[in-house]
XYZ file of C-alpha atoms in Angstrom:
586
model
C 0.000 0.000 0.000
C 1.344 3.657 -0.981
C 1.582 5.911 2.658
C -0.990 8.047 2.794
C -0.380 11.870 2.826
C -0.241 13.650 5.961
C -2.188 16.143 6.303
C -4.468 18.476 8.551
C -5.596 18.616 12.164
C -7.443 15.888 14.076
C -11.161 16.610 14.993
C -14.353 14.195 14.636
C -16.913 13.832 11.938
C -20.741 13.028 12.681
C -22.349 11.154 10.123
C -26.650 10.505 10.056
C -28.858 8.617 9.426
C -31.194 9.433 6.659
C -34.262 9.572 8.973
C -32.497 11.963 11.612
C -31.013 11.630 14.657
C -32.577 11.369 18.022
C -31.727 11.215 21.972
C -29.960 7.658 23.278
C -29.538 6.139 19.489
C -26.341 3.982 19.716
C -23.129 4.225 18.059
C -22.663 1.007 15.672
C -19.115 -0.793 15.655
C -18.400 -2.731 12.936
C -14.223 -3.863 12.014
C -13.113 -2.424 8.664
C -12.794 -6.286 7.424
C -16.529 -7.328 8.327
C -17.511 -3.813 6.373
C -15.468 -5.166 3.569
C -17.279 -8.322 3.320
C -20.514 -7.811 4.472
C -23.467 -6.665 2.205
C -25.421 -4.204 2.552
C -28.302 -4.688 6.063
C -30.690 -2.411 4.869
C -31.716 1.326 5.490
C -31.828 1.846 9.809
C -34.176 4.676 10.553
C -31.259 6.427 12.627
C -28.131 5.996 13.760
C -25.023 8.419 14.895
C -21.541 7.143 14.187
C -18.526 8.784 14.656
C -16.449 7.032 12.382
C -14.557 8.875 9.561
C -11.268 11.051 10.511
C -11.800 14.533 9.183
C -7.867 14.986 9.000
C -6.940 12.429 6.429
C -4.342 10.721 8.676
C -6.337 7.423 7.593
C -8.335 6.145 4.817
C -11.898 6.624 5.227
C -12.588 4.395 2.509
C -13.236 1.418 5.050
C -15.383 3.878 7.085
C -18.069 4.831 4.637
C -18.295 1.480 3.624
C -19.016 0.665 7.214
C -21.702 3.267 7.097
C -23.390 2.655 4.463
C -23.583 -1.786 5.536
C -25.300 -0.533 8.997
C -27.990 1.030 7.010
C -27.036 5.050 6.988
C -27.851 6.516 3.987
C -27.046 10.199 4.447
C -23.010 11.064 5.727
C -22.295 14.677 6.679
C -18.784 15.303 6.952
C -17.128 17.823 8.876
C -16.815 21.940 7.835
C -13.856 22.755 5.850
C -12.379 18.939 6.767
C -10.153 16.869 4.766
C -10.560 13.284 4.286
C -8.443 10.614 2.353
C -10.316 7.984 0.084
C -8.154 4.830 -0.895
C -10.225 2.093 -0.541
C -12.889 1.900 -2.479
C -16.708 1.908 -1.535
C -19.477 0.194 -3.304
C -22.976 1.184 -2.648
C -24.200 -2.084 -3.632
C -28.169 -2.474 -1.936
C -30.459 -4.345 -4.400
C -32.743 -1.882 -3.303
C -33.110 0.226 -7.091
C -34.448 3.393 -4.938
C -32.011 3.186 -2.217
C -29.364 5.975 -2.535
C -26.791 7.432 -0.806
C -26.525 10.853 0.043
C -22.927 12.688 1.019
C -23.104 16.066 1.845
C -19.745 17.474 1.997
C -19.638 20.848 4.272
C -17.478 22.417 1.690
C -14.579 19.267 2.793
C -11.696 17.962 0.726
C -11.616 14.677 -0.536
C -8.512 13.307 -1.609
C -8.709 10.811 -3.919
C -5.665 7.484 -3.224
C -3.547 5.915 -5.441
C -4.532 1.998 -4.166
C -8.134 2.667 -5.476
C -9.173 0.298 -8.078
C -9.788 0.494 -12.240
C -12.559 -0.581 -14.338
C -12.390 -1.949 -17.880
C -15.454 -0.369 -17.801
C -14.337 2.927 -18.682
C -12.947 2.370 -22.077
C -11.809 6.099 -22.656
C -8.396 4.486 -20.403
C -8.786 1.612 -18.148
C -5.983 3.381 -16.018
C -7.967 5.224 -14.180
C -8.712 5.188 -10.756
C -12.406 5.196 -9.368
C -13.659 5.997 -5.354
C -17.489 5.052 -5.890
C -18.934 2.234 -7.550
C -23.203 2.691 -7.487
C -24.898 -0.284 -8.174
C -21.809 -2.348 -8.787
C -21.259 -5.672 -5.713
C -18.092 -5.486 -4.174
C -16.920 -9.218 -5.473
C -16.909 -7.561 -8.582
C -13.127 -6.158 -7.448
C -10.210 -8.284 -8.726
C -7.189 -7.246 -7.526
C -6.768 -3.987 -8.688
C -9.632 -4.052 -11.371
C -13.415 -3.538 -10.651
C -15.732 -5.551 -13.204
C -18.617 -3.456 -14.336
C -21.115 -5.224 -15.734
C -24.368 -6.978 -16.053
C -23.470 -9.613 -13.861
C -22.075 -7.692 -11.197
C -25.468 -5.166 -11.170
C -26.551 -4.993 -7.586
C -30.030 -4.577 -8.730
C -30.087 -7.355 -11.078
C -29.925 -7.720 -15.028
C -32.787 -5.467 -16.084
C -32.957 -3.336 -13.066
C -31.828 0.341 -12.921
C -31.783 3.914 -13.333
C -32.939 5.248 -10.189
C -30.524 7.345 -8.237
C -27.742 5.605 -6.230
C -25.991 8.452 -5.227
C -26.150 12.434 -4.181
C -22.937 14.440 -3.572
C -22.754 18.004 -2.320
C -20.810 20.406 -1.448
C -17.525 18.539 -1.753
C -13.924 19.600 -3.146
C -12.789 15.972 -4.728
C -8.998 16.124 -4.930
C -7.191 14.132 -7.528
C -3.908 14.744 -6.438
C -2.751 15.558 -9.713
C -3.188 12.142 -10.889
C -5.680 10.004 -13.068
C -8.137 9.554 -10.390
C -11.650 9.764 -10.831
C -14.924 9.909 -8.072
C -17.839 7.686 -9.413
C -18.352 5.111 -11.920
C -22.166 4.097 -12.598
C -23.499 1.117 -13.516
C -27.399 1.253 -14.329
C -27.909 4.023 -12.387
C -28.106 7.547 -11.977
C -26.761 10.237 -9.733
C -26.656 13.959 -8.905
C -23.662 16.410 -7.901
C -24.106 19.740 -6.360
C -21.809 22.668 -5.732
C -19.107 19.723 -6.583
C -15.594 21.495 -7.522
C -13.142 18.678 -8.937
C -9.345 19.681 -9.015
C -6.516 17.990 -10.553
C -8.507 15.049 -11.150
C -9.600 13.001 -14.480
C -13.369 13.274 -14.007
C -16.555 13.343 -11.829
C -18.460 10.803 -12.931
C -18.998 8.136 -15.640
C -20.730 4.976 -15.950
C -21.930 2.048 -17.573
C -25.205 0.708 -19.580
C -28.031 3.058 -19.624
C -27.215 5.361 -16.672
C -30.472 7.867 -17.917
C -31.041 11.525 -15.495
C -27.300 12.335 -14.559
C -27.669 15.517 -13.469
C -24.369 18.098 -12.131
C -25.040 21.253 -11.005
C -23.051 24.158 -10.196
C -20.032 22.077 -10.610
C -16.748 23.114 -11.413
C -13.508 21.744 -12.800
C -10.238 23.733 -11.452
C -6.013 22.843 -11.828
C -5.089 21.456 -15.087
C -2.617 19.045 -14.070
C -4.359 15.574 -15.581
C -4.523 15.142 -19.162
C -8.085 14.482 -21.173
C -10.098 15.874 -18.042
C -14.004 17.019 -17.913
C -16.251 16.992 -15.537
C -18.651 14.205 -16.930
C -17.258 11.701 -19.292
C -19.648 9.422 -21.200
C -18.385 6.019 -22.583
C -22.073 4.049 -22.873
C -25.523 4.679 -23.329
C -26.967 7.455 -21.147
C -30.096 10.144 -22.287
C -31.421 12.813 -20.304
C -28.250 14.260 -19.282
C -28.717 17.808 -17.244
C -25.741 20.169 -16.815
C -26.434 23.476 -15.019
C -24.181 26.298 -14.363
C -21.100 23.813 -15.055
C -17.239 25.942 -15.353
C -14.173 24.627 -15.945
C -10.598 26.380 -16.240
C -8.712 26.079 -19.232
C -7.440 22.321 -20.654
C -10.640 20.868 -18.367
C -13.396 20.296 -20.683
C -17.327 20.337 -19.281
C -18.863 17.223 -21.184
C -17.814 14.686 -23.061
C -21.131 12.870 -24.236
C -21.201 9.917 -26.345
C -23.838 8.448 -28.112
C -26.444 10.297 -25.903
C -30.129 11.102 -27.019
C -31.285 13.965 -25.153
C -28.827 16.310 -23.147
C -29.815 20.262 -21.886
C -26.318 21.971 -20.654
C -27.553 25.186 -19.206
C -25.087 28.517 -18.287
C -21.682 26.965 -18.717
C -18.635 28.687 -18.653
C -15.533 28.381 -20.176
C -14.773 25.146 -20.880
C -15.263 22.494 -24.100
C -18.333 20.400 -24.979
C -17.599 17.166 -26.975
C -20.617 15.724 -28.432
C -19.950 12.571 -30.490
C -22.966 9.888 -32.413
C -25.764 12.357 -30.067
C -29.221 13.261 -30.728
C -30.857 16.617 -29.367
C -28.418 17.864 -27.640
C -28.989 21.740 -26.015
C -26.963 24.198 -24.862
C -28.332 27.489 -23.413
C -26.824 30.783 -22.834
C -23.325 29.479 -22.591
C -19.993 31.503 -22.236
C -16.638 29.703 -23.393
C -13.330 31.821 -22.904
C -11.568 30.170 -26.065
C -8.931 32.758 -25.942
C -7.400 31.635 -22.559
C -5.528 28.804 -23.502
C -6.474 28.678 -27.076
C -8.934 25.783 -26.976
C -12.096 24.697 -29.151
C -15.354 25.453 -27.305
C -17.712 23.126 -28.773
C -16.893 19.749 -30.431
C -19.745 18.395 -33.395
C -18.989 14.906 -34.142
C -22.089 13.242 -36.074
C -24.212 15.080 -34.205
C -27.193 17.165 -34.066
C -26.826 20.058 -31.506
C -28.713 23.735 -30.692
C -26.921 25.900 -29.336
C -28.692 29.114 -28.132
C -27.720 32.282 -26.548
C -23.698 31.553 -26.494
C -20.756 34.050 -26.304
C -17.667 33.083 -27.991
C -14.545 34.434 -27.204
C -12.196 32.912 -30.503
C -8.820 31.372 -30.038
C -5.951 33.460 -29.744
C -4.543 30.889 -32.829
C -5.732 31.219 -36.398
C -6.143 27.540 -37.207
C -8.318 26.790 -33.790
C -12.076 27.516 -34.209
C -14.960 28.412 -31.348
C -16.654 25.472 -33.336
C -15.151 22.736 -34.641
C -17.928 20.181 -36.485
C -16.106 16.642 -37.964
C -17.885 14.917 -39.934
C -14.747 12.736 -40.715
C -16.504 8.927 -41.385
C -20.253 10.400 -40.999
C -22.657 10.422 -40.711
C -23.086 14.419 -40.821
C -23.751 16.504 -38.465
C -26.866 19.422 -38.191
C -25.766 22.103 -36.068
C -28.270 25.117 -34.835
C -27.170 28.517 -33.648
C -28.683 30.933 -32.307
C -28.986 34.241 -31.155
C -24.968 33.909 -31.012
C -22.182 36.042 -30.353
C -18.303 35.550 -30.617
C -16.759 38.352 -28.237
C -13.213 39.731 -29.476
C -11.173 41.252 -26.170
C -8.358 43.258 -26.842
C -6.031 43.386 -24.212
C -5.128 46.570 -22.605
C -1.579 47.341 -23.888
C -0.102 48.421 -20.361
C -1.981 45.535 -18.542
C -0.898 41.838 -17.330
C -4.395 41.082 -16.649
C -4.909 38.069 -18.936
C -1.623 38.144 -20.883
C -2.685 35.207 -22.539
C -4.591 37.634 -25.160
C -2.199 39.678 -27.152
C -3.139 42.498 -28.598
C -2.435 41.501 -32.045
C -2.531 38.042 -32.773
C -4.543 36.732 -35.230
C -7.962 34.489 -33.646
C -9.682 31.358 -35.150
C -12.649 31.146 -37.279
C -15.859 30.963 -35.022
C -16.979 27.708 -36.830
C -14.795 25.240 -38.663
C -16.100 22.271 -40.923
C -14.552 19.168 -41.744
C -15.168 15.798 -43.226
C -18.381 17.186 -44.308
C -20.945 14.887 -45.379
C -23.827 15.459 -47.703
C -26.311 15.578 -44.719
C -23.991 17.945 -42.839
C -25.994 21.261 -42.291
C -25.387 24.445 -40.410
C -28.461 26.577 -39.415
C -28.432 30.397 -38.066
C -30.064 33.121 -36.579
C -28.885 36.024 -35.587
C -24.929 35.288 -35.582
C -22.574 38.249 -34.852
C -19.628 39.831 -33.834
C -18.362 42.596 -30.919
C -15.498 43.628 -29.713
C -14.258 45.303 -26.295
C -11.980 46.052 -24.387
C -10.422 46.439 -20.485
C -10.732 50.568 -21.113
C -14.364 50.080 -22.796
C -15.325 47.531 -20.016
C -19.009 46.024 -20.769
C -19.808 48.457 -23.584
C -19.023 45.735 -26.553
C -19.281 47.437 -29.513
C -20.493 46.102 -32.909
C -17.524 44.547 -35.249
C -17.443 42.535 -38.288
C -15.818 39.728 -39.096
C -16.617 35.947 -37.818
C -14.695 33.373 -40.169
C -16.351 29.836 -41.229
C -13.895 27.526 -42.771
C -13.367 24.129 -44.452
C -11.705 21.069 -45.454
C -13.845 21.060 -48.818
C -13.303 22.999 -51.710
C -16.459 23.280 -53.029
C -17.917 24.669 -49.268
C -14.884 27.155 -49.038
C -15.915 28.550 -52.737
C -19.204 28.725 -51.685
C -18.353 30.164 -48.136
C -15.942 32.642 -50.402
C -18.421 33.827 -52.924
C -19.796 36.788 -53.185
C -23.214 35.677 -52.941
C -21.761 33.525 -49.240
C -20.079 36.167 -48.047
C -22.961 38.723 -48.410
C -25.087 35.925 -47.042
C -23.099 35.316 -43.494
C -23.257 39.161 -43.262
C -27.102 38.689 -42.985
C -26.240 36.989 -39.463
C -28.950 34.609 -40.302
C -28.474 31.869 -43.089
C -27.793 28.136 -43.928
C -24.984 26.061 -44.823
C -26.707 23.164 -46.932
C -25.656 21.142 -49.557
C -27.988 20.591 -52.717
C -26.649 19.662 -55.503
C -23.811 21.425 -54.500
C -22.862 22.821 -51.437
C -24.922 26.838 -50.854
C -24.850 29.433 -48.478
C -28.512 30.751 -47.931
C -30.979 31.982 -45.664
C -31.589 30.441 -42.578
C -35.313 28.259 -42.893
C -34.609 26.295 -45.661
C -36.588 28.370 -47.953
C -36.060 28.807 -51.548
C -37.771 31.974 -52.030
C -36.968 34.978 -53.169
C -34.936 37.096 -51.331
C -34.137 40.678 -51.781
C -30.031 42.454 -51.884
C -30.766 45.839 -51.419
C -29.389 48.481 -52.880
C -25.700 49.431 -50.807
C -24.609 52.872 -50.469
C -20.661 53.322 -49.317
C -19.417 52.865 -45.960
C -18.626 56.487 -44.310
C -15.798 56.969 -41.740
C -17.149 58.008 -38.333
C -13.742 58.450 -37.024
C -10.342 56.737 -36.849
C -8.360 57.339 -33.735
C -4.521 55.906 -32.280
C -4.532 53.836 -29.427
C -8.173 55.376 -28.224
C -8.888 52.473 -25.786
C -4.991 51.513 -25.034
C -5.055 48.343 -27.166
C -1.659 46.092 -27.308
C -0.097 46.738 -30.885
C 2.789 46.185 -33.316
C 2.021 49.100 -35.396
C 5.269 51.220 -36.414
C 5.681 54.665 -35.581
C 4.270 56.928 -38.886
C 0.966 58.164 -40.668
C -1.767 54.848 -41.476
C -4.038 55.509 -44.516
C -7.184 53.472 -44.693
C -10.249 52.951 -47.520
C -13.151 50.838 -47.224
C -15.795 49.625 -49.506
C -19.169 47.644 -49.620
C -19.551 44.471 -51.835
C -23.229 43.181 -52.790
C -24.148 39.491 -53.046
C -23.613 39.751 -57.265
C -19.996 41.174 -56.155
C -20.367 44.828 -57.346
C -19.065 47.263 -55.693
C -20.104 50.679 -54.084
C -17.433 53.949 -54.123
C -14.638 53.664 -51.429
C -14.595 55.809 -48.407
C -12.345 58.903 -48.734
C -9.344 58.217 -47.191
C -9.025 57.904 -43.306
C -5.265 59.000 -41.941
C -3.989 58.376 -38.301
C -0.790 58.964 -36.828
C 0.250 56.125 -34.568
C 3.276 55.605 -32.041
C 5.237 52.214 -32.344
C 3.538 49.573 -30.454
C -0.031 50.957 -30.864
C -3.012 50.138 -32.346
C -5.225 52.222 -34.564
C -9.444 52.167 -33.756
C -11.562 52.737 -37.048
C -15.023 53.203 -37.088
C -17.307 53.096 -40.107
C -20.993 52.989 -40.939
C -22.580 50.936 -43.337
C -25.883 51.094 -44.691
C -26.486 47.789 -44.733
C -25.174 44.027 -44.437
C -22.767 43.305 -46.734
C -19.057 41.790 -47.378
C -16.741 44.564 -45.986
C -13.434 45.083 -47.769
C -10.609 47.448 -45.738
C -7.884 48.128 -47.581
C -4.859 50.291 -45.831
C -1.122 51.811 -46.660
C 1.655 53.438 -44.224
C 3.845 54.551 -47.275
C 2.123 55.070 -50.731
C -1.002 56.491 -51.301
C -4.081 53.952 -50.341
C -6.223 54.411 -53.122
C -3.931 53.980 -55.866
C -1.597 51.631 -54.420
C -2.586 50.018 -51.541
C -0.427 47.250 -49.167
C -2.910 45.104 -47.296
C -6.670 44.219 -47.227
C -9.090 42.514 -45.175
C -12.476 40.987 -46.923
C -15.241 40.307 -43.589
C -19.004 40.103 -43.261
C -20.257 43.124 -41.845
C -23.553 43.010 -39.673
C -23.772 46.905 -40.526
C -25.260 49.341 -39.561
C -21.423 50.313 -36.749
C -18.622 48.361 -37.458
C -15.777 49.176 -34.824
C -12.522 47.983 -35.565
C -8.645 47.633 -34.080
C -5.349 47.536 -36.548
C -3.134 46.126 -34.234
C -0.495 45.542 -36.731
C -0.703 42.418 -38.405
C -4.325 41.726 -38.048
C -7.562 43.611 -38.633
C -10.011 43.202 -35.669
C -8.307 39.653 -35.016
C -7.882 39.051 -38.498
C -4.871 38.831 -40.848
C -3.976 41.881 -43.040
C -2.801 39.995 -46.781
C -1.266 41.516 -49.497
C -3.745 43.756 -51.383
C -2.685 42.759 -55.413
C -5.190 40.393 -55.557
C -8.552 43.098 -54.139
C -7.714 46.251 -55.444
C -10.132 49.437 -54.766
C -12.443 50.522 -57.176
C -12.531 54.594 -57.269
C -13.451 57.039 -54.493
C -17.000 58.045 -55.050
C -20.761 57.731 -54.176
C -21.355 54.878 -56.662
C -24.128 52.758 -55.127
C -25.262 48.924 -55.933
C -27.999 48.342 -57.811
C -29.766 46.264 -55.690
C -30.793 42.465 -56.906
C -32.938 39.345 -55.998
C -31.798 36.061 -55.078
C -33.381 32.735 -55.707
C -32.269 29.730 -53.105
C -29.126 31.794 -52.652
C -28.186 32.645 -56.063
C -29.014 36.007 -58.114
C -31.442 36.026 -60.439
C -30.799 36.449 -63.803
């Protein structure tokens, strides 16, 4: 056996029984071997045992399980105490509604390294489990737990009732791959849980329908492949509220589920893989800090409503990744959706992990798209802020979709796609070939009004203290408006600021109407005849606001401008056209 850590003062616990505890009820003795080996006596209607050391000097693994063979159902561990779990316990009644409840008092539970795997878990059979609900204890081997059919405590076709309730408890993995629970048949439900440096919460086996976490939280990266619930088998009605994670722990990773609501998460990843009806609702994922992918779409169909976005801080990793790779494809919902661009305050070390000019990755990225895969939105768009401008997030332009495909990045590319992701609201489909249209399905007629050009409301150096690379000198910017046919309005007359080196530049324009949004801009020659870099980006009209940080255009790459030159300075306007299922009319 490894030596347990020391830790902590010595004090007692009190532990209940789930029908409360009265005058002259008797303290239960039972040795740590006959707890071991005994099943489970049935529910007593009371019962106070002081049994469990709150200082983790021993393992209270034998203790619980002690507990929970007298019949106590409901443990209450000690304020702000610390207790060390290497043994593990099986809650193994074949009672289907009999569940254990441990409410943790805000205590530490340190997870040992002499608790038992499972073959069970097939995401790595390393790992090392604390609970095992509805699983017998002669199901342990050695160092291996089998989970199974045959080792259900309630029997073959029994199940799905919960087996046990957690609150209130810090569950310490000591940096290791330890996990708390592993399920078989059953369900469960964790509240106000906070998991650190551990590999997960909970899993399970066969059907474990109703898992519910709430207000849980995943803190310390220090384990590799960590989230709060991890799904390897059959399990619907999943229900995550409030879940947040820091950076490299993801929230859910749900496989082959049919029916999951994940409600106000923050921060970290949902994986959905082979799931059905899948919901997430007014989420907030931080992609910048740490540069990770917020949501995962892997043959799946998910809604996702009311979301913030921050994007990576890394132009190849998207807010949204969606692989199709092997189908079938995936159908993906958005709505009401924003992806937030921070700019870092340039004299700030409040979240250095966003620079102020690196480029950020496309809010949605699709690969190994099949012929079913389909992307549906409403009301998609960008805003940017920063630490001076605190909540006030201004309108931008700019979110990026990109592909694998060729024929979905020429469509994405077009004229007629770009113009359409301006709308905010459209649909990626494939008929015939692959289309960028509006959102509904419909293949009516829909009207490109007529675009008048963008007007400067003002361009301004370093207004809001944004980290930048520019160099010291005069900028020159131009901007025009592009229609879904591609023509083109006049350009903006030209907008000159005189930056400092290591500033940023803020531009503000108005547009008179959704459209593709091309900024073109020179620090030598003159802009409108020969310009150095552009930047093409949907514009949600009718304020775009804007940073030139140096390299990038509100998060976006500046790239050479030979290939998008300006047409002339002017008040042409578009002529306005119709389009029919996404294309113009002839």
């Amino acid at each position: 056996m490894t030596p347990r850590p020391a830790m902590g003062r010595r004090s007692v616990a009190k532990v209940f029984a789930a029908f409360g505890v009265g005058a002259g009820t008797a303290a239960v003795a039972l040795s740590a071997d006959e707890a071991l080996n005994s099943p489970s006596s049935g529910p007593h209607s009371r019962g106070t045992i002081d049994a469990l050391d709150p200082t983790g000097d021993s393992d209270c693994g034998p203790g619980l399980q002690l507990l929970y063979d007298r019949g106590v159902r409901e443990v209450v561990l000690e304020p702000r105490g610390r207790y060390y779990l290497n043994t593990p316990v099986f809650l193994d009644s074949d009672d289907p509604f009999d569940c254990f409840v441990l409410h943790g008092n805000g205590a530490d539970l340190v997870l040992g390294p002499d608790l038992p795997t499972t073959d069970a878990f097939t995401a790595d059979r390393s790992t090392r489990w604390g609970f095992f609900p509805n699983t017998v204890r002669r199901a342990r081997s050695g160092d291996s737990v089998a989970v199974d059919v045959d080792h259900r405590a309630t029997g073959p076709s029994v199940g799905g009732t919960p087996r046990l309730v957690v609150n209130q408890l810090r569950v310490d993995g000591a940096k290791a791959n330890r996990a708390l629970a592993f399920f078989n048949r059953c369900s469960g439900r964790f509240t106000d849980v906070v998991m650190t440096a551990a590999r997960t919460l909970v899993s399970w086996y066969d059907y474990c329908d109703a898992m519910v976490l709430d207000r849980c939280q995943g803190r310390l990266d220090e384990v590799d492949d960590a989230w709060l619930i991890y799904q390897v088998s059959n399990g619907d009605g999943i229900t995550l509220i409030s879940p947040k994670t820091e950076r490299g722990i993801g929230i859910a990773s749900l496989d082959n589920c049919k029916g999951a609501t994940i409600a106000s998460a923050i921060a970290g990843t949902i994986k959905v893989s082979r799931c059905r009806a899948i919901s997430v609702v007014a989420s907030h994922h931080e992609c910048d800090l740490g540069s990770t992918t917020g949501f995962v779409v892997r043959s799946s169909q998910v809604s996702i409503d009311a979301a913030v976005l921050y994007p990576a801080r890394a132009a190849d990793v998207p807010a949204i990744l969606v692989d199709d790779s092997g189908g079938p494809g995936s159908q993906l919902t958005l709505r009401d959706f924003t992806e937030m661009l921070f700019h870092r305050d340039g004299t700030s070390t409040v979240r250095a992990s966003r620079k102020g000019d690196s480029s950020t990755g496309p809010l949605l990225s699709l690969t190994g798209v099949q012929p079913d895969t389909r992307v549906v939105a409403h009301q998609v768009g960008t805003r940017v802020g920063t630490l001076a401008t605190g909540a006030r997030w201004a309108p931008s332009a700019g979110f990026r979709i990109t592909s694998d495909d060729d024929g979905l990045v020429q469509a994405l590319s077009s004229p007629v796609g770009t113009w359409q992701l301006a709308q905010g609201s459209f649909e990626i489909v494939q008929r015939g070939q692959w289309k960028v249209t509006p959102s509904g399905g419909a293949s009516g007629l829909v009207g490109c009004p007529s675009l008048q050009p963008p007007r400067w409301i003002d361009t301004a150096a370093d207004q809001d203290d944004v980290e930048g690379s520019l160099t010291e000198g005069s900028v020159q910017y131009i901007a025009a408006l592009r229609d879904a046919t591609g023509a083109w309005t006049g350009t903006t007359p030209v907008s000159s600021v005189r930056v400092g080196g290591g500033q940023s530049a803020r531009l503000r324009l108005s547009t008179s109407g959704p459209a593709t949004l091309v900024v073109w801009r020179s620090t030598g020659a003159d802009v409108t005849s020969a310009p150095e870099d552009v930047v093409t980006v949907p514009a949600h009209g009718p304020l775009t606001v804007f940073y030139d940080t140096g390299t990038n255009l509100g998060g976006l790459p500046w790239r050479p401008a030979d290939d998008v030159r300006p047409p002339a300075v002017g008040d042409e306007v578009t002529p306005g056209v119709v389009l029919l299922d996404g294309s113009p009319l002839a």
